[in-house]
Amino acid sequence: MRHTSAHARHEPVQYENHIGGRNVPPAGGKYLDTEDPTFGRVWARVPASTAEDVDRAVEAAKKAFPGWAALKPSQRGRLLYKLADIIEANAERLAEIEVRDNGKLYAEMHAQMCYIAEWYRYYGGMADKIEGVVIPTDKSNIFNFTRNEPLGVIGMITPWNSPLLLLTWKLAPALAAGNVAVIKPSEFTSVSTLEFLPLFTQAGFPPGVVNAVTGFGKDAGASLVDHPDVVKIAFTGSDLSGQKIYEGAARHIKHVTLELGGKSPNIVFDDANMEAAVNGVISGIFAASGQTCIAGSRLLLQRSIHDAFMEKLLAVAASARIGNPMERETNVGPVATRPQCAKVLDYIDVARQEGATCVLGGGRYAGEGATSDLFVSPTIFTGVNNAMRIAREEVFGPVLAVIPFEDEEQAYAIANDTAFGLGAGLWTSDMRRAIEGSARIEAGTVWVNTYRALSYTSPFGGYKRSGIGREGGMEAIKEYLQTKSVWICTDPAVDNPFLMR
């Protein structure tokens, strides 16, 4: 369903759930409005799904699972390869939808749409390389080997900041491993997922292998977590939401993968390439308006270069062009949702109340380029200490907290003094410091002299409250498999049946 004509008329487009390869209206007949944050107006309506809709989707997936799991792995791989080609052909359209849904830059969304095709190719190539092992046990006359088998119906709950990219991190390995899926996207950004799923039918996937229901987390999301036929939940979102999902999954002993929040330190030492580090800090916090789980929201800056670095940083940050994310010249777009915008502004007020000094931005942006009231100026606070809320809690917006340090020991102590551990940056020209620092920092990803580099070939995930499990690389497909150990006795004679063999 294309959106361009509706955009011209300013009339919302109505979407339906995608279940069993078909568009299915919500059982309760209710819909949610989806707002375009760039212009602050409703542009689409998506189903407000309930437990009944989740039941339908899970039933469709459960019905499709035996046939999908029984396909030759190479057949699943070929379908994933075909899907990748179709995604590339639709990249421009999907990118435009994501921009309308969440206000991120079109240039980044288009790059993401092209890049997610590589995820499906990577795991398509891995589908027929899932192997067991023969184990040389200490038992005589027994042959022991392992099989890696799919789990079944996977519930996937995705966030609003990069809907299709973060869905792909889950869906590509899950499908390659032989699982089926029911997706619950964020209620704020469901349209791209509903537009995406028909591409699976176009690629030749059997009906029911991939399904989507939209709606609120407390309704559709909770029903998916609680459903007895869903064997695993893969979730990306805040740590508090992840905790609730973890608790719900535990009641049914479900598998989980949780990619949660972060308060990532971006550490700049006095021997760093200052220009590269400034650009890395800007990328870490102001790209995507700071709405990334890996945002380098804490700048740990060695005191000896503090003033010189801040001068350069402020000059670059102040030059950022704010405006329509569809325009190539724009650097910073709107905050994706009204609740998130209010949260970011609240944290800015909190930082001031705690005594931090605002040296850039500090509130809603209403200048040239602002097309709605959902723009927040890139904001930098100095005079921050690591005990402040602005340094401890995830803001998820374009707000940077600058914390000075004296030496390596203090830098690593501050970096690790957090409940989170998703990502970290380290800027230095000292190879010893790069190697030692990457070992001492408690985070699932450490970037040295770069930031926000990700690939389908490399695992991604968090320490501490930043999550459980890994997405990306060979490790991700293991998250969607269960190991079976098989014992075959070549000599069934038993001397004493009352003793363990």
Short mmCIF file of C-alpha atoms in Angstrom, two decimals:
data_model
loop_
_atom_site.label_atom_id
_atom_site.label_comp_id
_atom_site.label_asym_id
_atom_site.label_seq_id
_atom_site.Cartn_x
_atom_site.Cartn_y
_atom_site.Cartn_z
CA MET A 1 0.00 0.00 0.00
CA ARG A 2 1.76 3.18 -1.17
CA HIS A 3 1.67 6.34 0.88
CA THR A 4 2.46 9.12 -1.57
CA SER A 5 -1.12 9.95 -2.57
CA ALA A 6 -2.21 10.05 1.05
CA HIS A 7 0.67 12.42 1.78
CA ALA A 8 -0.56 14.77 -0.92
CA ARG A 9 -4.12 14.74 0.47
CA HIS A 10 -3.07 14.67 4.14
CA GLU A 11 -5.50 11.79 4.57
CA PRO A 12 -4.43 8.89 6.82
CA VAL A 13 -3.88 5.53 5.14
CA GLN A 14 -5.41 2.58 6.97
CA TYR A 15 -3.39 -0.62 7.37
CA GLU A 16 -4.29 -4.11 8.58
CA ASN A 17 -2.43 -6.85 10.42
CA HIS A 18 -0.47 -9.31 8.31
CA ILE A 19 -1.43 -12.87 9.26
CA GLY A 20 -0.99 -16.03 7.23
CA GLY A 21 0.09 -14.05 4.17
CA ARG A 22 -3.05 -11.88 4.17
CA ASN A 23 -4.14 -8.47 5.41
CA VAL A 24 -6.45 -9.09 8.36
CA PRO A 25 -8.50 -6.37 10.15
CA PRO A 26 -8.22 -6.25 13.95
CA ALA A 27 -10.74 -8.41 15.77
CA GLY A 28 -11.94 -5.47 17.85
CA GLY A 29 -12.19 -3.11 14.90
CA LYS A 30 -10.07 -0.42 16.56
CA TYR A 31 -7.12 1.48 15.08
CA LEU A 32 -4.30 3.74 16.30
CA ASP A 33 -3.16 6.98 14.70
CA THR A 34 0.44 7.21 13.49
CA GLU A 35 1.96 10.68 13.50
CA ASP A 36 4.57 12.01 11.10
CA PRO A 37 6.97 13.75 13.52
CA THR A 38 8.44 15.98 10.83
CA PHE A 39 5.13 17.77 10.26
CA GLY A 40 3.27 16.81 13.43
CA ARG A 41 0.23 15.31 11.71
CA VAL A 42 -1.42 11.92 11.48
CA TRP A 43 -0.57 10.13 8.25
CA ALA A 44 -1.59 6.49 8.87
CA ARG A 45 -3.77 4.27 11.03
CA VAL A 46 -2.75 0.80 12.24
CA PRO A 47 -4.69 -1.91 14.10
CA ALA A 48 -5.06 -1.71 17.87
CA SER A 49 -4.65 -5.45 18.23
CA THR A 50 -5.76 -7.56 21.18
CA ALA A 51 -5.08 -11.06 22.47
CA GLU A 52 -7.48 -12.44 19.86
CA ASP A 53 -5.36 -11.01 17.04
CA VAL A 54 -2.20 -12.41 18.62
CA ASP A 55 -3.90 -15.84 18.85
CA ARG A 56 -4.67 -15.70 15.13
CA ALA A 57 -1.11 -14.80 14.24
CA VAL A 58 0.46 -17.41 16.50
CA GLU A 59 -1.90 -20.06 15.13
CA ALA A 60 -0.87 -19.15 11.56
CA ALA A 61 2.80 -19.35 12.52
CA LYS A 62 2.33 -22.62 14.39
CA LYS A 63 0.61 -24.11 11.35
CA ALA A 64 3.46 -23.01 9.05
CA PHE A 65 6.28 -24.18 11.31
CA PRO A 66 6.45 -27.90 10.44
CA GLY A 67 6.65 -27.28 6.71
CA TRP A 68 9.15 -24.44 7.05
CA ALA A 69 11.40 -26.39 9.42
CA ALA A 70 11.24 -29.42 7.12
CA LEU A 71 12.47 -27.49 4.08
CA LYS A 72 15.99 -28.29 3.01
CA PRO A 73 18.22 -25.63 4.58
CA SER A 74 19.50 -24.67 1.13
CA GLN A 75 15.90 -23.99 0.07
CA ARG A 76 15.43 -21.60 2.99
CA GLY A 77 18.71 -19.98 2.02
CA ARG A 78 17.60 -19.43 -1.57
CA LEU A 79 14.38 -17.77 -0.38
CA LEU A 80 16.37 -15.44 1.86
CA TYR A 81 18.61 -14.55 -1.08
CA LYS A 82 15.59 -13.80 -3.24
CA LEU A 83 14.10 -11.68 -0.47
CA ALA A 84 17.32 -9.66 -0.30
CA ASP A 85 17.03 -8.76 -3.98
CA ILE A 86 13.43 -7.67 -3.49
CA ILE A 87 14.37 -5.54 -0.49
CA GLU A 88 16.99 -3.73 -2.56
CA ALA A 89 14.41 -3.06 -5.25
CA ASN A 90 12.09 -1.54 -2.63
CA ALA A 91 14.73 0.28 -0.59
CA GLU A 92 13.71 3.79 -1.59
CA ARG A 93 10.02 3.22 -0.80
CA LEU A 94 10.72 1.56 2.53
CA ALA A 95 13.15 4.31 3.52
CA GLU A 96 10.57 7.00 2.80
CA ILE A 97 8.04 5.18 5.00
CA GLU A 98 10.50 4.92 7.88
CA VAL A 99 11.24 8.65 7.64
CA ARG A 100 7.54 9.43 7.79
CA ASP A 101 7.14 7.13 10.77
CA ASN A 102 10.10 8.21 12.92
CA GLY A 103 11.69 11.31 11.40
CA LYS A 104 15.19 9.91 10.97
CA LEU A 105 17.32 11.13 8.08
CA TYR A 106 16.36 9.70 4.70
CA ALA A 107 20.05 9.25 3.84
CA GLU A 108 20.51 6.97 6.85
CA MET A 109 17.23 5.11 6.38
CA HIS A 110 17.96 4.46 2.71
CA ALA A 111 21.43 3.18 3.58
CA GLN A 112 19.86 0.92 6.21
CA MET A 113 17.31 -0.49 3.76
CA CYS A 114 20.06 -1.35 1.29
CA TYR A 115 22.23 -2.80 4.03
CA ILE A 116 19.62 -5.06 5.63
CA ALA A 117 19.55 -7.02 2.38
CA GLU A 118 23.07 -8.13 3.29
CA TRP A 119 21.78 -9.56 6.59
CA TYR A 120 19.38 -11.84 4.70
CA ARG A 121 22.14 -12.89 2.30
CA TYR A 122 24.55 -13.59 5.16
CA TYR A 123 22.10 -15.79 7.05
CA GLY A 124 20.78 -17.25 3.81
CA GLY A 125 24.30 -18.51 3.22
CA MET A 126 24.47 -19.84 6.76
CA ALA A 127 21.20 -21.80 6.57
CA ASP A 128 22.84 -24.96 5.23
CA LYS A 129 25.89 -24.67 7.47
CA ILE A 130 24.18 -25.41 10.77
CA GLU A 131 26.04 -28.49 11.90
CA GLY A 132 26.09 -30.84 14.84
CA VAL A 133 29.16 -32.63 16.14
CA VAL A 134 30.22 -36.19 16.85
CA ILE A 135 31.42 -36.44 20.44
CA PRO A 136 34.11 -38.98 21.42
CA THR A 137 32.66 -39.99 24.77
CA ASP A 138 34.16 -42.19 27.45
CA LYS A 139 31.41 -44.80 26.91
CA SER A 140 32.21 -47.95 25.00
CA ASN A 141 29.92 -49.19 22.24
CA ILE A 142 27.96 -45.90 22.14
CA PHE A 143 27.85 -43.37 19.30
CA ASN A 144 26.99 -39.82 20.49
CA PHE A 145 26.25 -36.83 18.27
CA THR A 146 24.34 -33.53 18.45
CA ARG A 147 21.63 -31.96 16.33
CA ASN A 148 20.82 -28.24 16.25
CA GLU A 149 17.08 -27.77 15.77
CA PRO A 150 14.81 -24.71 15.44
CA LEU A 151 12.84 -23.54 18.45
CA GLY A 152 9.45 -22.91 16.84
CA VAL A 153 7.30 -19.77 17.01
CA ILE A 154 9.37 -16.69 17.87
CA GLY A 155 7.75 -13.51 19.18
CA MET A 156 9.62 -10.41 18.05
CA ILE A 157 8.98 -7.02 19.65
CA THR A 158 10.74 -4.15 17.90
CA PRO A 159 11.32 -0.45 18.73
CA TRP A 160 10.55 2.78 16.92
CA ASN A 161 14.03 4.10 16.18
CA SER A 162 15.14 1.69 13.40
CA PRO A 163 12.17 -0.66 12.92
CA LEU A 164 13.26 -2.75 9.93
CA LEU A 165 16.96 -2.88 10.74
CA LEU A 166 16.37 -4.10 14.29
CA LEU A 167 13.68 -6.51 13.08
CA THR A 168 16.13 -7.93 10.55
CA TRP A 169 18.73 -8.59 13.25
CA LYS A 170 16.22 -11.03 14.73
CA LEU A 171 14.30 -12.26 11.74
CA ALA A 172 17.13 -13.19 9.35
CA PRO A 173 18.89 -15.67 11.69
CA ALA A 174 15.60 -16.98 13.05
CA LEU A 175 14.30 -17.84 9.57
CA ALA A 176 17.61 -19.31 8.45
CA ALA A 177 17.52 -21.61 11.48
CA GLY A 178 14.03 -22.86 10.54
CA ASN A 179 11.85 -20.84 12.92
CA VAL A 180 8.67 -18.86 12.19
CA ALA A 181 7.77 -15.44 13.58
CA VAL A 182 5.06 -13.19 14.94
CA ILE A 183 6.18 -9.55 15.03
CA LYS A 184 4.82 -6.79 17.24
CA PRO A 185 6.37 -3.49 16.10
CA SER A 186 6.24 -0.31 18.13
CA GLU A 187 2.80 1.29 18.08
CA PHE A 188 4.51 4.50 16.94
CA THR A 189 6.23 3.05 13.86
CA SER A 190 4.31 0.03 12.59
CA VAL A 191 3.80 1.01 8.98
CA SER A 192 7.18 0.00 7.58
CA THR A 193 6.79 -3.51 9.04
CA LEU A 194 3.30 -3.87 7.52
CA GLU A 195 4.68 -2.72 4.16
CA PHE A 196 7.69 -5.01 4.52
CA LEU A 197 5.96 -8.33 5.14
CA PRO A 198 4.27 -8.65 1.73
CA LEU A 199 7.78 -8.83 0.26
CA PHE A 200 8.10 -12.29 1.84
CA THR A 201 5.09 -13.48 -0.13
CA GLN A 202 6.61 -11.96 -3.25
CA ALA A 203 9.82 -13.88 -2.57
CA GLY A 204 7.90 -17.17 -2.27
CA PHE A 205 7.82 -17.72 1.49
CA PRO A 206 4.93 -19.97 2.59
CA PRO A 207 1.97 -18.21 4.26
CA GLY A 208 2.29 -17.89 8.02
CA VAL A 209 6.07 -18.07 8.23
CA VAL A 210 6.19 -14.33 9.02
CA ASN A 211 3.24 -12.50 10.62
CA ALA A 212 2.70 -9.09 12.23
CA VAL A 213 0.18 -7.65 14.66
CA THR A 214 0.30 -4.02 15.74
CA GLY A 215 -0.89 -2.26 18.85
CA PHE A 216 0.05 -1.27 22.37
CA GLY A 217 2.61 -3.21 24.37
CA LYS A 218 0.18 -3.74 27.25
CA ASP A 219 -2.26 -5.44 24.88
CA ALA A 220 -0.64 -7.07 21.83
CA GLY A 221 2.88 -7.16 23.26
CA ALA A 222 1.88 -8.67 26.60
CA SER A 223 -0.31 -11.24 24.86
CA LEU A 224 2.59 -12.30 22.67
CA VAL A 225 4.93 -12.67 25.66
CA ASP A 226 2.29 -14.66 27.56
CA HIS A 227 1.19 -16.91 24.69
CA PRO A 228 1.89 -20.59 25.50
CA ASP A 229 2.79 -21.45 21.90
CA VAL A 230 5.48 -18.76 21.62
CA VAL A 231 8.76 -20.37 22.65
CA LYS A 232 11.02 -17.34 22.53
CA ILE A 233 10.81 -13.55 22.76
CA ALA A 234 13.36 -11.39 20.95
CA PHE A 235 13.07 -7.80 22.11
CA THR A 236 14.79 -4.48 21.53
CA GLY A 237 13.86 -1.53 23.74
CA SER A 238 14.38 0.08 27.11
CA ASP A 239 15.78 -1.81 30.08
CA LEU A 240 12.58 -1.32 32.09
CA SER A 241 10.43 -2.76 29.30
CA GLY A 242 12.95 -5.55 28.86
CA GLN A 243 12.73 -6.37 32.55
CA LYS A 244 8.94 -6.71 32.32
CA ILE A 245 9.26 -8.94 29.26
CA TYR A 246 11.92 -11.04 30.98
CA GLU A 247 9.66 -11.51 34.00
CA GLY A 248 6.73 -12.48 31.76
CA ALA A 249 8.83 -14.90 29.72
CA ALA A 250 10.16 -16.48 32.91
CA ARG A 251 6.66 -17.54 33.93
CA HIS A 252 6.61 -19.84 30.91
CA ILE A 253 10.37 -20.64 30.87
CA LYS A 254 10.68 -19.04 27.42
CA HIS A 255 13.96 -18.34 25.66
CA VAL A 256 14.80 -14.63 25.40
CA THR A 257 17.11 -12.29 23.55
CA LEU A 258 17.04 -8.79 25.03
CA GLU A 259 18.86 -5.87 23.41
CA LEU A 260 18.23 -3.05 25.85
CA GLY A 261 19.38 0.47 26.66
CA GLY A 262 22.74 2.06 27.18
CA LYS A 263 24.61 4.96 28.73
CA SER A 264 27.69 4.52 26.64
CA PRO A 265 30.95 6.30 27.51
CA ASN A 266 32.91 7.89 24.68
CA ILE A 267 36.40 8.26 26.19
CA VAL A 268 38.83 10.76 24.66
CA PHE A 269 42.44 10.69 25.85
CA ASP A 270 44.90 13.54 25.38
CA ASP A 271 46.85 11.67 22.68
CA ALA A 272 43.80 11.19 20.44
CA ASN A 273 43.49 12.62 16.96
CA MET A 274 41.35 15.56 18.05
CA GLU A 275 39.56 16.14 14.75
CA ALA A 276 38.63 12.47 14.39
CA ALA A 277 37.52 12.28 18.02
CA VAL A 278 35.32 15.38 17.67
CA ASN A 279 33.61 13.83 14.66
CA GLY A 280 33.24 10.54 16.53
CA VAL A 281 31.63 12.24 19.50
CA ILE A 282 29.23 14.14 17.22
CA SER A 283 28.31 10.90 15.42
CA GLY A 284 27.90 9.10 18.71
CA ILE A 285 25.31 11.45 20.18
CA PHE A 286 23.73 13.70 17.53
CA ALA A 287 23.34 11.22 14.66
CA ALA A 288 19.73 10.00 14.55
CA SER A 289 18.94 12.84 17.02
CA GLY A 290 20.55 10.73 19.73
CA GLN A 291 17.82 8.09 19.40
CA THR A 292 20.05 5.04 19.35
CA CYS A 293 20.72 2.49 22.07
CA ILE A 294 24.46 2.87 21.45
CA ALA A 295 24.45 6.67 21.71
CA GLY A 296 27.72 7.91 23.21
CA SER A 297 25.78 10.05 25.66
CA ARG A 298 28.64 10.36 28.18
CA LEU A 299 31.75 12.11 26.86
CA LEU A 300 34.62 11.25 29.19
CA LEU A 301 37.23 13.88 28.36
CA GLN A 302 40.77 14.01 29.73
CA ARG A 303 41.10 17.23 31.68
CA SER A 304 44.36 18.29 30.01
CA ILE A 305 42.57 18.76 26.66
CA HIS A 306 39.13 19.65 28.00
CA ASP A 307 38.95 23.30 26.95
CA ALA A 308 40.60 22.88 23.53
CA PHE A 309 38.44 19.87 22.70
CA MET A 310 35.23 21.56 23.81
CA GLU A 311 35.96 24.57 21.62
CA LYS A 312 36.20 22.38 18.53
CA LEU A 313 33.26 20.22 19.58
CA LEU A 314 30.94 23.18 20.11
CA ALA A 315 31.88 24.67 16.75
CA VAL A 316 31.01 21.48 14.87
CA ALA A 317 27.86 20.74 16.87
CA ALA A 318 26.56 24.30 16.46
CA SER A 319 26.90 24.02 12.69
CA ALA A 320 24.46 21.09 12.47
CA ARG A 321 21.54 21.87 10.18
CA ILE A 322 18.18 21.04 11.73
CA GLY A 323 15.15 20.42 9.55
CA ASN A 324 13.23 18.12 7.24
CA PRO A 325 14.92 14.69 7.31
CA MET A 326 14.04 14.09 3.66
CA GLU A 327 16.40 16.90 2.62
CA ARG A 328 19.97 15.87 1.89
CA GLU A 329 21.45 18.90 3.70
CA THR A 330 19.71 18.12 7.00
CA ASN A 331 21.89 16.76 9.82
CA VAL A 332 19.37 16.53 12.67
CA GLY A 333 15.68 15.71 12.34
CA PRO A 334 12.83 15.64 14.85
CA VAL A 335 12.43 13.44 17.90
CA ALA A 336 10.33 10.48 16.78
CA THR A 337 7.38 10.64 19.19
CA ARG A 338 5.63 13.14 21.44
CA PRO A 339 6.22 11.15 24.63
CA GLN A 340 9.92 10.84 23.81
CA CYS A 341 10.21 14.56 23.04
CA ALA A 342 8.66 15.39 26.40
CA LYS A 343 11.06 12.97 28.12
CA VAL A 344 14.12 14.55 26.49
CA LEU A 345 13.01 18.05 27.48
CA ASP A 346 12.39 16.86 31.04
CA TYR A 347 15.94 15.48 31.27
CA ILE A 348 17.33 18.79 30.06
CA ASP A 349 15.50 20.50 32.93
CA VAL A 350 16.76 17.87 35.37
CA ALA A 351 20.35 18.46 34.26
CA ARG A 352 20.03 22.17 34.97
CA GLN A 353 18.47 21.48 38.35
CA GLU A 354 21.37 19.20 39.23
CA GLY A 355 23.86 21.95 38.50
CA ALA A 356 25.18 21.00 35.06
CA THR A 357 26.07 23.86 32.72
CA CYS A 358 24.31 24.00 29.36
CA VAL A 359 26.83 25.23 26.77
CA LEU A 360 24.81 24.41 23.64
CA GLY A 361 21.11 24.08 22.86
CA GLY A 362 19.06 23.28 25.91
CA GLY A 363 15.49 23.02 24.73
CA ARG A 364 12.95 22.75 21.96
CA TYR A 365 14.14 23.97 18.56
CA ALA A 366 11.80 26.37 16.77
CA GLY A 367 14.20 28.06 14.39
CA GLU A 368 14.67 27.86 10.65
CA GLY A 369 13.88 24.37 9.38
CA ALA A 370 11.57 23.35 12.21
CA THR A 371 8.32 22.06 10.69
CA SER A 372 6.71 20.79 13.89
CA ASP A 373 7.09 21.14 17.66
CA LEU A 374 9.04 17.85 17.91
CA PHE A 375 12.52 19.23 17.23
CA VAL A 376 15.06 19.42 20.07
CA SER A 377 18.29 21.38 19.69
CA PRO A 378 21.54 19.43 19.95
CA THR A 379 22.39 19.97 23.61
CA ILE A 380 25.68 19.74 25.50
CA PHE A 381 26.15 19.92 29.28
CA THR A 382 29.51 20.44 30.98
CA GLY A 383 30.26 20.32 34.67
CA VAL A 384 28.64 16.88 34.87
CA ASN A 385 29.64 14.28 37.42
CA ASN A 386 28.78 10.61 37.11
CA ALA A 387 26.33 10.69 40.01
CA MET A 388 23.91 13.00 38.16
CA ARG A 389 20.80 11.52 36.56
CA ILE A 390 21.88 12.98 33.22
CA ALA A 391 24.92 10.68 33.46
CA ARG A 392 23.17 7.59 34.79
CA GLU A 393 19.83 7.37 32.97
CA GLU A 394 19.19 6.84 29.29
CA VAL A 395 17.85 10.06 27.74
CA PHE A 396 17.57 8.71 24.17
CA GLY A 397 17.84 12.13 22.60
CA PRO A 398 20.41 14.67 21.36
CA VAL A 399 21.82 15.42 24.82
CA LEU A 400 25.52 15.00 25.68
CA ALA A 401 26.93 14.95 29.22
CA VAL A 402 30.63 15.90 29.43
CA ILE A 403 32.57 14.41 32.35
CA PRO A 404 36.28 15.24 32.88
CA PHE A 405 38.84 12.69 34.08
CA GLU A 406 42.49 12.82 35.10
CA ASP A 407 44.03 9.49 34.07
CA GLU A 408 43.29 6.00 32.76
CA GLU A 409 42.28 4.58 36.12
CA GLN A 410 39.69 7.29 36.68
CA ALA A 411 38.45 7.04 33.09
CA TYR A 412 37.73 3.32 33.32
CA ALA A 413 36.23 3.67 36.78
CA ILE A 414 33.77 6.30 35.53
CA ALA A 415 33.07 4.36 32.32
CA ASN A 416 32.14 1.20 34.24
CA ASP A 417 30.21 2.99 36.98
CA THR A 418 26.86 2.42 35.27
CA ALA A 419 24.04 -0.10 35.23
CA PHE A 420 24.47 -0.41 31.47
CA GLY A 421 27.09 -1.95 29.21
CA LEU A 422 26.03 -1.85 25.57
CA GLY A 423 28.75 0.15 23.84
CA ALA A 424 31.78 2.34 24.46
CA GLY A 425 34.21 4.46 22.46
CA LEU A 426 37.92 4.90 23.11
CA TRP A 427 40.03 7.53 21.32
CA THR A 428 43.81 7.21 21.58
CA SER A 429 46.95 6.84 19.45
CA ASP A 430 48.51 4.47 22.01
CA MET A 431 48.16 0.84 20.93
CA ARG A 432 48.77 -0.45 24.45
CA ARG A 433 45.98 1.75 25.77
CA ALA A 434 43.64 0.66 22.97
CA ILE A 435 44.14 -3.04 23.71
CA GLU A 436 44.14 -2.72 27.49
CA GLY A 437 41.22 -0.27 27.51
CA SER A 438 39.06 -2.47 25.30
CA ALA A 439 39.59 -5.27 27.83
CA ARG A 440 38.85 -3.15 30.89
CA ILE A 441 35.67 -1.49 29.65
CA GLU A 442 32.54 -3.43 30.60
CA ALA A 443 30.52 -3.30 27.38
CA GLY A 444 29.42 -5.66 24.64
CA THR A 445 30.99 -3.50 21.92
CA VAL A 446 34.05 -1.28 22.20
CA TRP A 447 34.99 0.99 19.33
CA VAL A 448 38.55 2.31 19.17
CA ASN A 449 39.05 5.46 17.09
CA THR A 450 35.63 5.06 15.50
CA TYR A 451 31.99 4.86 16.61
CA ARG A 452 28.67 3.30 15.49
CA ALA A 453 30.35 0.72 13.21
CA LEU A 454 28.12 -2.36 12.91
CA SER A 455 28.01 -5.37 10.60
CA TYR A 456 26.01 -8.53 10.02
CA THR A 457 29.29 -10.44 10.45
CA SER A 458 29.90 -9.30 14.03
CA PRO A 459 28.00 -10.07 17.26
CA PHE A 460 26.21 -7.23 19.05
CA GLY A 461 24.70 -7.16 22.52
CA GLY A 462 25.10 -5.88 26.03
CA TYR A 463 26.56 -6.43 29.46
CA LYS A 464 24.60 -5.84 32.68
CA ARG A 465 21.20 -4.16 32.17
CA SER A 466 21.93 -3.69 28.48
CA GLY A 467 20.67 -7.14 27.66
CA ILE A 468 21.00 -10.87 27.18
CA GLY A 469 22.15 -12.70 24.07
CA ARG A 470 23.74 -11.53 20.84
CA GLU A 471 22.52 -10.34 17.45
CA GLY A 472 24.70 -10.43 14.35
CA GLY A 473 27.45 -12.79 13.27
CA MET A 474 27.53 -16.54 13.74
CA GLU A 475 26.51 -16.19 17.38
CA ALA A 476 23.07 -14.83 16.48
CA ILE A 477 21.88 -17.98 14.74
CA LYS A 478 22.72 -19.99 17.86
CA GLU A 479 20.14 -17.88 19.72
CA TYR A 480 17.43 -19.49 17.57
CA LEU A 481 18.52 -23.11 17.88
CA GLN A 482 18.34 -25.78 20.57
CA THR A 483 20.85 -28.59 20.87
CA LYS A 484 19.78 -32.22 21.05
CA SER A 485 22.21 -34.90 22.13
CA VAL A 486 21.65 -38.33 20.50
CA TRP A 487 23.08 -41.58 21.98
CA ILE A 488 23.11 -44.71 19.82
CA CYS A 489 24.16 -47.94 21.43
CA THR A 490 25.88 -50.44 19.15
CA ASP A 491 25.86 -53.18 21.78
CA PRO A 492 22.50 -53.29 23.62
CA ALA A 493 23.59 -55.98 26.06
CA VAL A 494 23.23 -54.69 29.62
CA ASP A 495 25.01 -56.35 32.56
CA ASN A 496 23.02 -54.59 35.29
CA PRO A 497 19.92 -52.51 34.36
CA PHE A 498 19.88 -50.85 37.79
CA LEU A 499 23.14 -49.00 37.20
CA MET A 500 23.69 -45.95 35.03
CA ARG A 501 25.48 -46.96 31.87
#
